[in-house]
CSV table of C-alpha atoms in Angstrom, one decimal:
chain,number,residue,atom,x,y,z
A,1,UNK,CA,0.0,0.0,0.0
A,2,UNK,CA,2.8,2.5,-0.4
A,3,UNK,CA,1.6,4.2,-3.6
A,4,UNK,CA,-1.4,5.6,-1.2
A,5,UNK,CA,-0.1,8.7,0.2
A,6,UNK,CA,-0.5,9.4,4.7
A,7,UNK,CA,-3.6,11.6,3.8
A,8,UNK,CA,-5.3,8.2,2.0
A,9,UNK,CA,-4.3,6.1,4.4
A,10,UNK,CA,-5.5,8.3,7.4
A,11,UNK,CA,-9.4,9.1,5.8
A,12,UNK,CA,-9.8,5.6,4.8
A,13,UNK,CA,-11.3,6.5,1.7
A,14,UNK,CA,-13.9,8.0,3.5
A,15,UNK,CA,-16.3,9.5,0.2
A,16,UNK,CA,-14.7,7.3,-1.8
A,17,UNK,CA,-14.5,3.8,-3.5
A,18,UNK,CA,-11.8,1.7,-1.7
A,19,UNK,CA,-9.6,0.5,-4.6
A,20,UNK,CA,-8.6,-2.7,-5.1
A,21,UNK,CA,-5.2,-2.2,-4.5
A,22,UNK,CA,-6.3,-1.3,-0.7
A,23,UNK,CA,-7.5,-4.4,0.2
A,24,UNK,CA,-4.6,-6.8,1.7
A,25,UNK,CA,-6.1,-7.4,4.8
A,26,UNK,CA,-6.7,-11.2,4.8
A,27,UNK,CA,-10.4,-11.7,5.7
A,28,UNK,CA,-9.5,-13.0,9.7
A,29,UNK,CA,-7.7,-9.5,10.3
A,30,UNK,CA,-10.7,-7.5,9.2
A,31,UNK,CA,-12.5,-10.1,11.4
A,32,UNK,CA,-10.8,-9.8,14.4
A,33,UNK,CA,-11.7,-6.1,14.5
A,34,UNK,CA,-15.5,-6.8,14.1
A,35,UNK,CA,-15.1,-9.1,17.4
A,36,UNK,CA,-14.6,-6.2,19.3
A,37,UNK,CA,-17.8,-5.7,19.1
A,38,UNK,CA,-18.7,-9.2,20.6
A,39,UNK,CA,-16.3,-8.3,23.9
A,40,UNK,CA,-18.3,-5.5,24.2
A,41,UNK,CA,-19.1,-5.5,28.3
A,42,UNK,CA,-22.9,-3.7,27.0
A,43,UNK,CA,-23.6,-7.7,25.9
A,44,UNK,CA,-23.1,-9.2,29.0
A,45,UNK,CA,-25.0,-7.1,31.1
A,46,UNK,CA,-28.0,-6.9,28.7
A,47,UNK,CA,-27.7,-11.1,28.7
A,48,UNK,CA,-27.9,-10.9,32.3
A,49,UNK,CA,-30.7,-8.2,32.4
A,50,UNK,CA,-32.7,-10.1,29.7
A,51,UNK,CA,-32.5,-13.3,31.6
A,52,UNK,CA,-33.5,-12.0,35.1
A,53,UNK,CA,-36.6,-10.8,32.7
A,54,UNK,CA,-37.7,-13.2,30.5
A,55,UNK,CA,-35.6,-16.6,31.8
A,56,UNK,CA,-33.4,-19.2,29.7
A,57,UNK,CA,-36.1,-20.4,26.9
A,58,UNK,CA,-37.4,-17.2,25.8
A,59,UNK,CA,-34.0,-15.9,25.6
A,60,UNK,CA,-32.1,-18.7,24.0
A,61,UNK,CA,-35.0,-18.7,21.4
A,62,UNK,CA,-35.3,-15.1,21.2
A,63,UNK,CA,-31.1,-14.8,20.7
A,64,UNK,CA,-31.4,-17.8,18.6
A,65,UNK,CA,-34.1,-15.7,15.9
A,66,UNK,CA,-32.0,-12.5,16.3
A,67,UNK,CA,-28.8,-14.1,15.4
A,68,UNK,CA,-30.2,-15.5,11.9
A,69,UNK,CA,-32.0,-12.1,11.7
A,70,UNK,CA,-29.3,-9.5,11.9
A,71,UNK,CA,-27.0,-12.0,10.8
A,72,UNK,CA,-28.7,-12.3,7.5
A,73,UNK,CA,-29.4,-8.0,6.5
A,74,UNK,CA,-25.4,-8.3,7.8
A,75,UNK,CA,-24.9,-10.4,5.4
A,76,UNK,CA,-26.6,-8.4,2.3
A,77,UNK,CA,-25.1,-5.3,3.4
A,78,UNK,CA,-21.5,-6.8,3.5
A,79,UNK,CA,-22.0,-8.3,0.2
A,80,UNK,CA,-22.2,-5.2,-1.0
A,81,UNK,CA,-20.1,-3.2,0.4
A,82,UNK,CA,-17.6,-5.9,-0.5
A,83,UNK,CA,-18.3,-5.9,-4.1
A,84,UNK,CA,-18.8,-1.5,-4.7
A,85,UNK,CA,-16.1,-0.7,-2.2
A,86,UNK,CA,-18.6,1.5,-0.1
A,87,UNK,CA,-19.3,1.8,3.2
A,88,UNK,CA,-23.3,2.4,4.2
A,89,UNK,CA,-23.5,5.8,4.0
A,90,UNK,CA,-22.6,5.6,0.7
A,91,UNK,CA,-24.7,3.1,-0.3
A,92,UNK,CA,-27.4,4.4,1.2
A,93,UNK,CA,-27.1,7.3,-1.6
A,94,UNK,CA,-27.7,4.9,-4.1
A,95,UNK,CA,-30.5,3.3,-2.6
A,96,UNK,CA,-33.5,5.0,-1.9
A,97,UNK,CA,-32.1,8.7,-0.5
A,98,UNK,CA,-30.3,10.7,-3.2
A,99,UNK,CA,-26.9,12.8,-2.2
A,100,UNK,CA,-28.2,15.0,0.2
A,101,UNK,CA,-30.9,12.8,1.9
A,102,UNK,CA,-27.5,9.9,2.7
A,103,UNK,CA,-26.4,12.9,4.7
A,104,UNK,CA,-29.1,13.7,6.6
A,105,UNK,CA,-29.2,9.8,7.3
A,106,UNK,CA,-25.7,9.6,8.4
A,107,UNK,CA,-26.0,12.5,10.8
A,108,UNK,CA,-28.4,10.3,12.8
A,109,UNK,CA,-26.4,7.3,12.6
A,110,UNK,CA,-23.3,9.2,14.0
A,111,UNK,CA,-25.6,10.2,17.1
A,112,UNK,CA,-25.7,6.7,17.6
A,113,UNK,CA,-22.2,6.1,18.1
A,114,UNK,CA,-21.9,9.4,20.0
A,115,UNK,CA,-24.0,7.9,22.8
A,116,UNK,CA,-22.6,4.5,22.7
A,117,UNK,CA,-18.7,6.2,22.8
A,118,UNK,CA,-20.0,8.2,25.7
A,119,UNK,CA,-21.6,5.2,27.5
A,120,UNK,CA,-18.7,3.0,27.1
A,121,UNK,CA,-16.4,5.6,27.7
A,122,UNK,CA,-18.2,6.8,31.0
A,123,UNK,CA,-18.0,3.4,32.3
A,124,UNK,CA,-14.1,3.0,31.5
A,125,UNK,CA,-14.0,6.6,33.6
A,126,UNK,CA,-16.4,4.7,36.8
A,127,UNK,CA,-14.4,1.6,36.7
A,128,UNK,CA,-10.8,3.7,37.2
A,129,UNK,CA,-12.4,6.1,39.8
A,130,UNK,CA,-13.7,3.2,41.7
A,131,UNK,CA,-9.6,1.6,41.7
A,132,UNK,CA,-8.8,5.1,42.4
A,133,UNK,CA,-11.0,7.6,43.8
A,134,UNK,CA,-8.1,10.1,44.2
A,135,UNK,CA,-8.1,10.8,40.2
A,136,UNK,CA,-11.2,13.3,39.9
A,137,UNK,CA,-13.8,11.7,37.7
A,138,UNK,CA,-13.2,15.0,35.6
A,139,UNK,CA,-10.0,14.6,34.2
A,140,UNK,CA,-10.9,10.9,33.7
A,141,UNK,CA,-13.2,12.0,30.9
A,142,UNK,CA,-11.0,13.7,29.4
A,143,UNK,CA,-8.3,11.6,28.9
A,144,UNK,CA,-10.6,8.6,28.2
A,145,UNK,CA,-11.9,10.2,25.4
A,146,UNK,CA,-8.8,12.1,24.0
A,147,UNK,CA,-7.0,8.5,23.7
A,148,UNK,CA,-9.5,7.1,21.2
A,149,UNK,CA,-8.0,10.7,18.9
A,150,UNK,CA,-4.3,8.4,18.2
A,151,UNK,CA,-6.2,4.7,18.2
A,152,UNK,CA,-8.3,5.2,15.6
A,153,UNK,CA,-6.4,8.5,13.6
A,154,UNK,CA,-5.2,6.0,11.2
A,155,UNK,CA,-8.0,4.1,10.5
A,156,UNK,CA,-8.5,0.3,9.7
A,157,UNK,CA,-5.3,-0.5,9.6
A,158,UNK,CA,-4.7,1.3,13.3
A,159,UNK,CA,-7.9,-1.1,14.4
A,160,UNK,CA,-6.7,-4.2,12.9
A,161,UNK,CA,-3.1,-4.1,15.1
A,162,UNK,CA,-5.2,-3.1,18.4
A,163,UNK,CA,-7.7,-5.8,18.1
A,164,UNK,CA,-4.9,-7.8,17.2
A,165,UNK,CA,-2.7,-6.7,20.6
A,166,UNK,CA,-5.6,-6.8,22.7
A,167,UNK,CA,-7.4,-10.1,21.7
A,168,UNK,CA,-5.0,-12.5,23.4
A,169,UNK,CA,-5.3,-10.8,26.8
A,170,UNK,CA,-9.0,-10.1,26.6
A,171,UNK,CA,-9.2,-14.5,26.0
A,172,UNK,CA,-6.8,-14.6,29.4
A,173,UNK,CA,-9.1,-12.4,31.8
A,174,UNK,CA,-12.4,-13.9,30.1
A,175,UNK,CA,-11.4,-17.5,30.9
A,176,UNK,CA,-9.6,-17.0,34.0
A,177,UNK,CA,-13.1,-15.1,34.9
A,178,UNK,CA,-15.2,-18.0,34.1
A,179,UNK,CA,-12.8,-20.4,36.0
A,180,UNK,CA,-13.0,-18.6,39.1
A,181,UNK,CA,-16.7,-18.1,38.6
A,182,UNK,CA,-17.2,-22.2,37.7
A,183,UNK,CA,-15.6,-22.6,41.3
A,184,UNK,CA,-18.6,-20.2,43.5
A,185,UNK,CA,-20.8,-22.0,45.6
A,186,UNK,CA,-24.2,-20.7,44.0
A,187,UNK,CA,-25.5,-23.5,41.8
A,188,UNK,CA,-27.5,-22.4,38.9
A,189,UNK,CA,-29.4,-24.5,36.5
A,190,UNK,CA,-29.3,-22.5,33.5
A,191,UNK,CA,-31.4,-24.2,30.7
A,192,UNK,CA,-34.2,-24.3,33.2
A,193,UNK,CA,-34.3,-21.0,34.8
A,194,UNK,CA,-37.6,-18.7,35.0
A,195,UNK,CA,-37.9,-15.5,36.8
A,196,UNK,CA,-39.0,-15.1,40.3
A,197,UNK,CA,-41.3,-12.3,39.2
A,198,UNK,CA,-44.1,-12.2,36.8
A,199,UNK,CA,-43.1,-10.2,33.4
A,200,UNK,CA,-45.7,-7.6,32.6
A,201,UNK,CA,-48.0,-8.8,30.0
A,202,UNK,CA,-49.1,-5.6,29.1
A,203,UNK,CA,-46.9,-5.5,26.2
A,204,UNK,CA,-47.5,-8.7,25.1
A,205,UNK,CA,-45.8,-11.8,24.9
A,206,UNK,CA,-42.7,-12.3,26.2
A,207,UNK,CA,-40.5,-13.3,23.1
A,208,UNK,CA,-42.0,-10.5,21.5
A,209,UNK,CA,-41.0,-8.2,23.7
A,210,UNK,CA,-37.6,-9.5,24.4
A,211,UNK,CA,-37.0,-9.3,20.1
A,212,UNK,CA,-38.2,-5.9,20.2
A,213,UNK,CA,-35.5,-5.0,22.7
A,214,UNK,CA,-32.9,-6.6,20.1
A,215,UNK,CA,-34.0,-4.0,17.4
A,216,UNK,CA,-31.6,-1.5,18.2
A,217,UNK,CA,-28.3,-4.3,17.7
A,218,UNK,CA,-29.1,-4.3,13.8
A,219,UNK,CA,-26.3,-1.3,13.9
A,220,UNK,CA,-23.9,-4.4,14.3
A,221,UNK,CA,-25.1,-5.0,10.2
A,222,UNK,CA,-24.4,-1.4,9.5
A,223,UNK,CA,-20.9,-1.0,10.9
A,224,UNK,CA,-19.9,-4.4,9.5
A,225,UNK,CA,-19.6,-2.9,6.4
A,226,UNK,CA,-17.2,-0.1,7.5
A,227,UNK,CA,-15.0,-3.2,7.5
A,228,UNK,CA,-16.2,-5.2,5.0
A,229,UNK,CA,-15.3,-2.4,2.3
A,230,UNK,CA,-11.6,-3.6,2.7
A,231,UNK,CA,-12.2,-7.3,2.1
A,232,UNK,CA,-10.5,-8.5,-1.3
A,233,UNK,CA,-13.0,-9.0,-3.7
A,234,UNK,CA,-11.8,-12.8,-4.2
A,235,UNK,CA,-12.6,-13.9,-0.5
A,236,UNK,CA,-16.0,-12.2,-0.3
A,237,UNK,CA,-18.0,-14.9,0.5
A,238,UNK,CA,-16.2,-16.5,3.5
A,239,UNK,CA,-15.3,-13.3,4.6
A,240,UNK,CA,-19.2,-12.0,4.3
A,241,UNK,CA,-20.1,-15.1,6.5
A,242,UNK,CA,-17.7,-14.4,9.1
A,243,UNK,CA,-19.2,-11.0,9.9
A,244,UNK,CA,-22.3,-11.4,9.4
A,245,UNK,CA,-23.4,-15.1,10.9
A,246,UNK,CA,-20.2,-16.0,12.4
A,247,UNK,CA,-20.0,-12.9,14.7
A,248,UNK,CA,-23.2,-12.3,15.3
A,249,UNK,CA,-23.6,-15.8,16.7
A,250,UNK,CA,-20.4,-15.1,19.0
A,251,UNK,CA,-22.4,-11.5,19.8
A,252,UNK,CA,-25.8,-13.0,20.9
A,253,UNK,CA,-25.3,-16.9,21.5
A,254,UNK,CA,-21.6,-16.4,23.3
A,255,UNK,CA,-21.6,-12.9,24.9
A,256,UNK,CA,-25.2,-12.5,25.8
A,257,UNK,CA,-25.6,-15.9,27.5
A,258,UNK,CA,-22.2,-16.0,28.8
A,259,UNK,CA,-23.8,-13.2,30.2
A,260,UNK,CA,-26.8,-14.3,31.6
A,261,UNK,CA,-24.4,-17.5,33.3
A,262,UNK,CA,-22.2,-14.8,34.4
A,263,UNK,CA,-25.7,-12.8,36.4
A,264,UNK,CA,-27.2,-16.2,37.7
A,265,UNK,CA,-23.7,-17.5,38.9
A,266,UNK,CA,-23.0,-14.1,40.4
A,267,UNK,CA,-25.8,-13.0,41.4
A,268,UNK,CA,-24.8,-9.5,39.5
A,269,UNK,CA,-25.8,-8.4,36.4
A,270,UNK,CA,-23.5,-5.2,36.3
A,271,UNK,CA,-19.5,-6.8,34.8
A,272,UNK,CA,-18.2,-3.4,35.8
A,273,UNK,CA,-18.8,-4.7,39.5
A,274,UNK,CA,-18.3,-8.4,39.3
A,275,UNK,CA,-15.1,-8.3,37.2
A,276,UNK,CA,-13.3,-6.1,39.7
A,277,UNK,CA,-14.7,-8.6,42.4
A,278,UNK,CA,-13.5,-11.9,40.9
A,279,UNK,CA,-10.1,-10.5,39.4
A,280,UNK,CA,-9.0,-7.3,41.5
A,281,UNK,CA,-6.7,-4.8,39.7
A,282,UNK,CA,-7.0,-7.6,36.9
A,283,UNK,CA,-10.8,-7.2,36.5
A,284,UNK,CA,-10.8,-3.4,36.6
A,285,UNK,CA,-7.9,-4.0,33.4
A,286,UNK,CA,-10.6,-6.5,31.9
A,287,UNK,CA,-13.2,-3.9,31.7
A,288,UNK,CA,-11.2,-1.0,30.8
A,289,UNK,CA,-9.5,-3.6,27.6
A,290,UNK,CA,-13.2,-4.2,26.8
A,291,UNK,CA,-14.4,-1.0,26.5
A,292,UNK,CA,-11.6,0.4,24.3
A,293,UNK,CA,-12.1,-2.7,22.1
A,294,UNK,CA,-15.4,-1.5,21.3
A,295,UNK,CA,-14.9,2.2,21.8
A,296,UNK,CA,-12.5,2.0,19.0
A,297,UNK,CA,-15.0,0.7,16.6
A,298,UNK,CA,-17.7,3.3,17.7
A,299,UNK,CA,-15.3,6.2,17.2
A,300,UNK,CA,-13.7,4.8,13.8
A,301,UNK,CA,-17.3,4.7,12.1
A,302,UNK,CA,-19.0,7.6,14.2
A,303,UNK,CA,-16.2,9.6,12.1
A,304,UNK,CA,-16.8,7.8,8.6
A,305,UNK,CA,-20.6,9.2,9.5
A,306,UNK,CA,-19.6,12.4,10.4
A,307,UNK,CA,-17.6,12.7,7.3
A,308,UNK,CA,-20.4,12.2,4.5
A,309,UNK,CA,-22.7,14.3,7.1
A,310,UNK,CA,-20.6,17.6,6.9
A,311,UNK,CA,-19.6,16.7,2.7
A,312,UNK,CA,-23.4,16.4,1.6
A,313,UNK,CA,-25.0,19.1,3.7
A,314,UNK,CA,-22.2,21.7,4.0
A,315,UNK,CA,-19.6,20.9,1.1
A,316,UNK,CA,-17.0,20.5,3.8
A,317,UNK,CA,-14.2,17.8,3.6
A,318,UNK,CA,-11.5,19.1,5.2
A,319,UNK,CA,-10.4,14.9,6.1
A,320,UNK,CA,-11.8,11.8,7.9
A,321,UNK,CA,-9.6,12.1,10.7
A,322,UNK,CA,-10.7,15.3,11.7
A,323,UNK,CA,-13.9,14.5,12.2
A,324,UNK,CA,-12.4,11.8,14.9
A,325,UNK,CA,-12.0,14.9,17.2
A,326,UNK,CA,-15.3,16.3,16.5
A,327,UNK,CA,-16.6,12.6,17.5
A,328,UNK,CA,-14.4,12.8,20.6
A,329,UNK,CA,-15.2,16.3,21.6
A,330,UNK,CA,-19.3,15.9,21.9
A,331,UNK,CA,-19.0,12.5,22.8
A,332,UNK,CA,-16.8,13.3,26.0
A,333,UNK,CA,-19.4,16.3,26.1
A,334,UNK,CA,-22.3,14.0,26.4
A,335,UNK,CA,-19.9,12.2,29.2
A,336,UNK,CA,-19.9,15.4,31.1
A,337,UNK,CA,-23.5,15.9,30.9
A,338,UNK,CA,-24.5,12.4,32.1
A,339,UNK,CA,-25.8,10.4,29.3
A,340,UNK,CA,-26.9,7.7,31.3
A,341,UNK,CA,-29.3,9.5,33.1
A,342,UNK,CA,-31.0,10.3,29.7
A,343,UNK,CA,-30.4,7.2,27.5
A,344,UNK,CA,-33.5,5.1,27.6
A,345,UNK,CA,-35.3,8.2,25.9
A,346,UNK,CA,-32.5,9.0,23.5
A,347,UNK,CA,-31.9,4.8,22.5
A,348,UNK,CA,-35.9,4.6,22.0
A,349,UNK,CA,-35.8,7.1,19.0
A,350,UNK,CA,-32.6,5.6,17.5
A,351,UNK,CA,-34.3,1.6,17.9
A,352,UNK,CA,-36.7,2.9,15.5
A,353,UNK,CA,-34.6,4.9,13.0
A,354,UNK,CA,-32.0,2.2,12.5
A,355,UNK,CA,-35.0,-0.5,11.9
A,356,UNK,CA,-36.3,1.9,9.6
A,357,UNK,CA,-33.6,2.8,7.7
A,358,UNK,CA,-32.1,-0.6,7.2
A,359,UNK,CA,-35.4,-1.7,5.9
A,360,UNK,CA,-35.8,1.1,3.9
A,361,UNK,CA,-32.8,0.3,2.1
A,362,UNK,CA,-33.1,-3.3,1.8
A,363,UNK,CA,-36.9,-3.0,0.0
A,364,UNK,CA,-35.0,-0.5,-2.4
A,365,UNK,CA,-32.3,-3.2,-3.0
A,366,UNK,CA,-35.2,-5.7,-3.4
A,367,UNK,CA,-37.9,-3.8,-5.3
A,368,UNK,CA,-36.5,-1.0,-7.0
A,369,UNK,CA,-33.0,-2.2,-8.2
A,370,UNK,CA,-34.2,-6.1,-9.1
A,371,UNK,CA,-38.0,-6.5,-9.3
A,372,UNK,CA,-39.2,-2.8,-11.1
A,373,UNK,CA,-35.6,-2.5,-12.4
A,374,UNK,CA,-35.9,1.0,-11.9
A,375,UNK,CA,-32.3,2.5,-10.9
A,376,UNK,CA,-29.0,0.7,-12.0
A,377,UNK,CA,-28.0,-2.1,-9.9
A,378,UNK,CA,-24.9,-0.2,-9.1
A,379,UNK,CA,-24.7,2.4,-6.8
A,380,UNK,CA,-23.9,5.4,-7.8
A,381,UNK,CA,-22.9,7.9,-4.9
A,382,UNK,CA,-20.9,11.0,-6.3
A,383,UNK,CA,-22.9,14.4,-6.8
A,384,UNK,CA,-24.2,14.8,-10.0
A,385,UNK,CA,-24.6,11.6,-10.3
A,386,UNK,CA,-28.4,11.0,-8.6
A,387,UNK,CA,-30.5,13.5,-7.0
A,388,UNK,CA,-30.1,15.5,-4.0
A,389,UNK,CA,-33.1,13.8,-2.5
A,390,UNK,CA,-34.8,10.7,-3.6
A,391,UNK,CA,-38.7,10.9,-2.6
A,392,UNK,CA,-38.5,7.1,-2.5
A,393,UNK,CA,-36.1,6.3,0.1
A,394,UNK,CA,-37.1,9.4,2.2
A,395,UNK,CA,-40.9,9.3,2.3
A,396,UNK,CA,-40.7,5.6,3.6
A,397,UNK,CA,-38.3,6.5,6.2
A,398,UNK,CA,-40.4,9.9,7.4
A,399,UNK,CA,-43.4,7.8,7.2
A,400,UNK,CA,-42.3,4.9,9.2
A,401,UNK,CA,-40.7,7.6,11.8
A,402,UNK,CA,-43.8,9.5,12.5
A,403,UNK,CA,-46.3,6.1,12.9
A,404,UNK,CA,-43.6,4.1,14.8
A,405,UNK,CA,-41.9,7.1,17.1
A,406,UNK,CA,-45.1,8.0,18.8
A,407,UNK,CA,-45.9,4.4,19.2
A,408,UNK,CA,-42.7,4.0,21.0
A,409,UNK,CA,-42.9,6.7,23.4
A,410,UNK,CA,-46.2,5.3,24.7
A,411,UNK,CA,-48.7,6.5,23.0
A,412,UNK,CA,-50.6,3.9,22.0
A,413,UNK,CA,-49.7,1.8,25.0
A,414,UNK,CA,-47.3,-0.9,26.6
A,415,UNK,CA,-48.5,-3.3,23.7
A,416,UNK,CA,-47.7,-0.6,21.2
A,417,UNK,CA,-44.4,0.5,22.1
A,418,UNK,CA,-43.2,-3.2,21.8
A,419,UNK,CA,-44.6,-3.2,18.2
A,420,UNK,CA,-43.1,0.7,17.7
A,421,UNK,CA,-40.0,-1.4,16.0
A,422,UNK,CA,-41.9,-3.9,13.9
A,423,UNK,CA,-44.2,-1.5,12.6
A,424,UNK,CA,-41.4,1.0,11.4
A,425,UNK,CA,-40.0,-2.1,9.6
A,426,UNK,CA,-43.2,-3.1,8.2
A,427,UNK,CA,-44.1,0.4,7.2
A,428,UNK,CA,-40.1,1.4,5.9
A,429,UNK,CA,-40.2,-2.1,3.7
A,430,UNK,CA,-43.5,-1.6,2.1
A,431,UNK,CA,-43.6,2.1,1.0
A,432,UNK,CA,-40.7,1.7,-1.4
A,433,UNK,CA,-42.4,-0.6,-3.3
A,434,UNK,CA,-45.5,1.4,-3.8
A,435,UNK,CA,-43.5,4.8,-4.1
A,436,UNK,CA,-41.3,2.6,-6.7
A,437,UNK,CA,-44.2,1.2,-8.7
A,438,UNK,CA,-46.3,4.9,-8.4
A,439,UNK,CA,-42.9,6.2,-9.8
A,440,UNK,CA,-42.5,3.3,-12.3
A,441,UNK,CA,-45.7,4.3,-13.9
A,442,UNK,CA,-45.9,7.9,-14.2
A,443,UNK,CA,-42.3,7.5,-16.0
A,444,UNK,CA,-44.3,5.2,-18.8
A,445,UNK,CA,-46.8,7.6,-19.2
């Protein structure tokens, strides 16, 4: 790679087609840096939370459906970006949302991993305060989040030799954790276990509330192709499966119910309390390597977001890697400002939008490029070359947003907001067709 220049290398071909002669990762590099995303510490506290909730059948049949699910739009969306070179902003230009509209999309998805950099970022901050309360929780902020500015200021290639570094002593603390937590006295009997409590009803049944809580996780299929851009076009198919079914089984039938062992064995759902318990100085360590694993990830594509955000809207490209301190700055912001306190709210809206959008995009791939043959099954993504704002894309996504968003936040019930998700799928998927036949015919005419 040493005819690309530092300035290449560094933006990652941001707004661009990755060429050919960028891709020499080998497939199982680019796939170690997706598994940071199944050490993620989020998974096995939501596995212990879910099973306390909803006990060991629904959930094993509930991660079971979610891992085939996400595993499978993964697998579409890394096809692609495999085969065009494009990450999902820029595919989602060319399907369904015209120049300008893929801009307004991407600003959204960067809030995403704003909040999740702050979340994990905040709990890296808790854990070291805990070890040492002397450090003011202030200037723990700030350096946790200007660290992620030189892990990911040279993109992919920075990612692949951290996940590589990392991965061996992340395995050490995770099995040296389950060892020690094999040898408690509590005796668990996982395959059988039902809550103590009686789940509310009220939102209907339990595996269809459990899914709905899932919804949010199909940002795993986005990201994947932030990475899957770089994969040589002659290993796309086992490369595809590896990041799409492969990880996502490690994500939600090895982290989540390693998580949900972890909570009945421990009696804890929280790792950033029972880590430090079971490993000392080595399980604050464990939580902090976790978190940067993941927070390296959130920060790498948060910037490839921000970076087709501020190009479409505002014309402004001044480089990928600037953008990283923007990410870091209101990220570490949000820190400051206690995004925890304010993150069910926040998490609700973006469940809904993500669902949306990815549906959205996938009926376009579906109806508009292959049934009605109506746009080129390319994609293109460069200005001039589709509109600012196609009415397609964008009226099933406002559509699905104002039916599904209200729903969500109560309005028409418990039982609605657990349908808020399916519904702004339902809607998102079936509007293109209809806007793409209504457009199909008028062009005949």
């Amino acid at each position: 790679m040493s005819q690309f220049t530092k300035q290449q290398r560094r933006d990652d071909f941001a707004l661009q087609i990755v060429p050919d002669a960028y891709r020499q990762w080998s497939w199982i590099s680019l796939f170690s840096v997706m598994l940071g995303v199944a050490s993620a510490m989020f998974y096995l506290a939501w596995g212990g939370d879910l099973m306390q909730m909803y006990g060991a059948r629904d959930l094993i049949i509930g991660m079971v459906i979610t891992t085939v699910i996400i595993g499978s739009v993964g697998f579409l969306l890394t096809t692609i970006a495999c085969k065009t070179g494009l990450d999902m902003d820029l595919i989602t230009s060319g399907a369904g949302f015209g120049y300008k509209g893929a801009g307004f999309t991407s600003f959204i998805y960067a809030i995403s991993f704003l909040i999740f950099f702050a979340i994990e970022g905040s709990i890296i901050a808790t854990a070291i305060h805990t070890q040492f309360p002397i450090i003011p929780i202030w200037i723990l902020y700030i350096a946790v989040g200007a660290i992620f500015i030189p892990l990911t200021w040279y993109g992919i290639t920075a990612l692949n030799y951290i996940m590589w570094f990392t991965l061996p002593i992340y395995l050490i603390l995770l099995i040296w954790s389950i060892i020690l937590t094999l040898h408690t006295h509590n005796q668990v009997h996982f395959f059988s276990y039902t809550p103590t409590h009686l789940l509310n009803h009220a939102g209907g049944p339990a595996l269809l509330q459990l899914l709905a809580t899932t919804i949010p996780i199909f940002a795993n299929a986005t990201a994947a192709t932030d990475v899957a851009r770089f994969i040589p076009k002659r290993r796309i198919l086992i490369s595809t499966i590896a990041i799409s079914y492969v990880l996502n089984g490690i994500v939600f039938l090895g982290a989540t119910l390693l998580g949900a062992w972890f909570g009945l064995k421990l009696k804890q759902t929280n790792p950033g309390i029972y880590f430090p318990d079971l490993l000392g100085i080595w399980g604050v360590l464990f939580v902090i390597l976790t978190q940067i694993r993941i927070n390296v990830i959130n920060t790498y594509s948060g910037s490839l977001a921000l970076t087709t955000f501020f190009s479409r809207i505002f014309g402004f490209s001044p480089g990928r890697h600037w953008w990283i301190i923007l990410m870091v700055l209101l990220s570490t912001i949000l820190m400051f400002g206690g995004i925890l306190t304010h993150l069910l709210q926040v998490l609700t809206f973006q469940a809904v939008f993500i669902i949306a959008w990815v549906m959205t995009v996938i009926s376009y791939l579906l109806f508009n490029k292959k049934i009605f043959k109506i746009s080129p099954e390319n994609f293109p993504f460069q200005k001039g070359t589709i509109p600012n704002f196609n009415p397609i894309g964008i009226s099933a996504l406002v559509l699905a947003l104002l039916i599904a968003v209200p729903m969500a936040f109560g309005l028409f019930g418990a039982y609605g907001k657990t349908l808020a998700p399916f519904v702004a799928a339902i809607i998102s998927f079936m509007v293109v067709p209809i806007a793409s036949f209504y457009t199909k015919t008028r062009a005949l005419n």
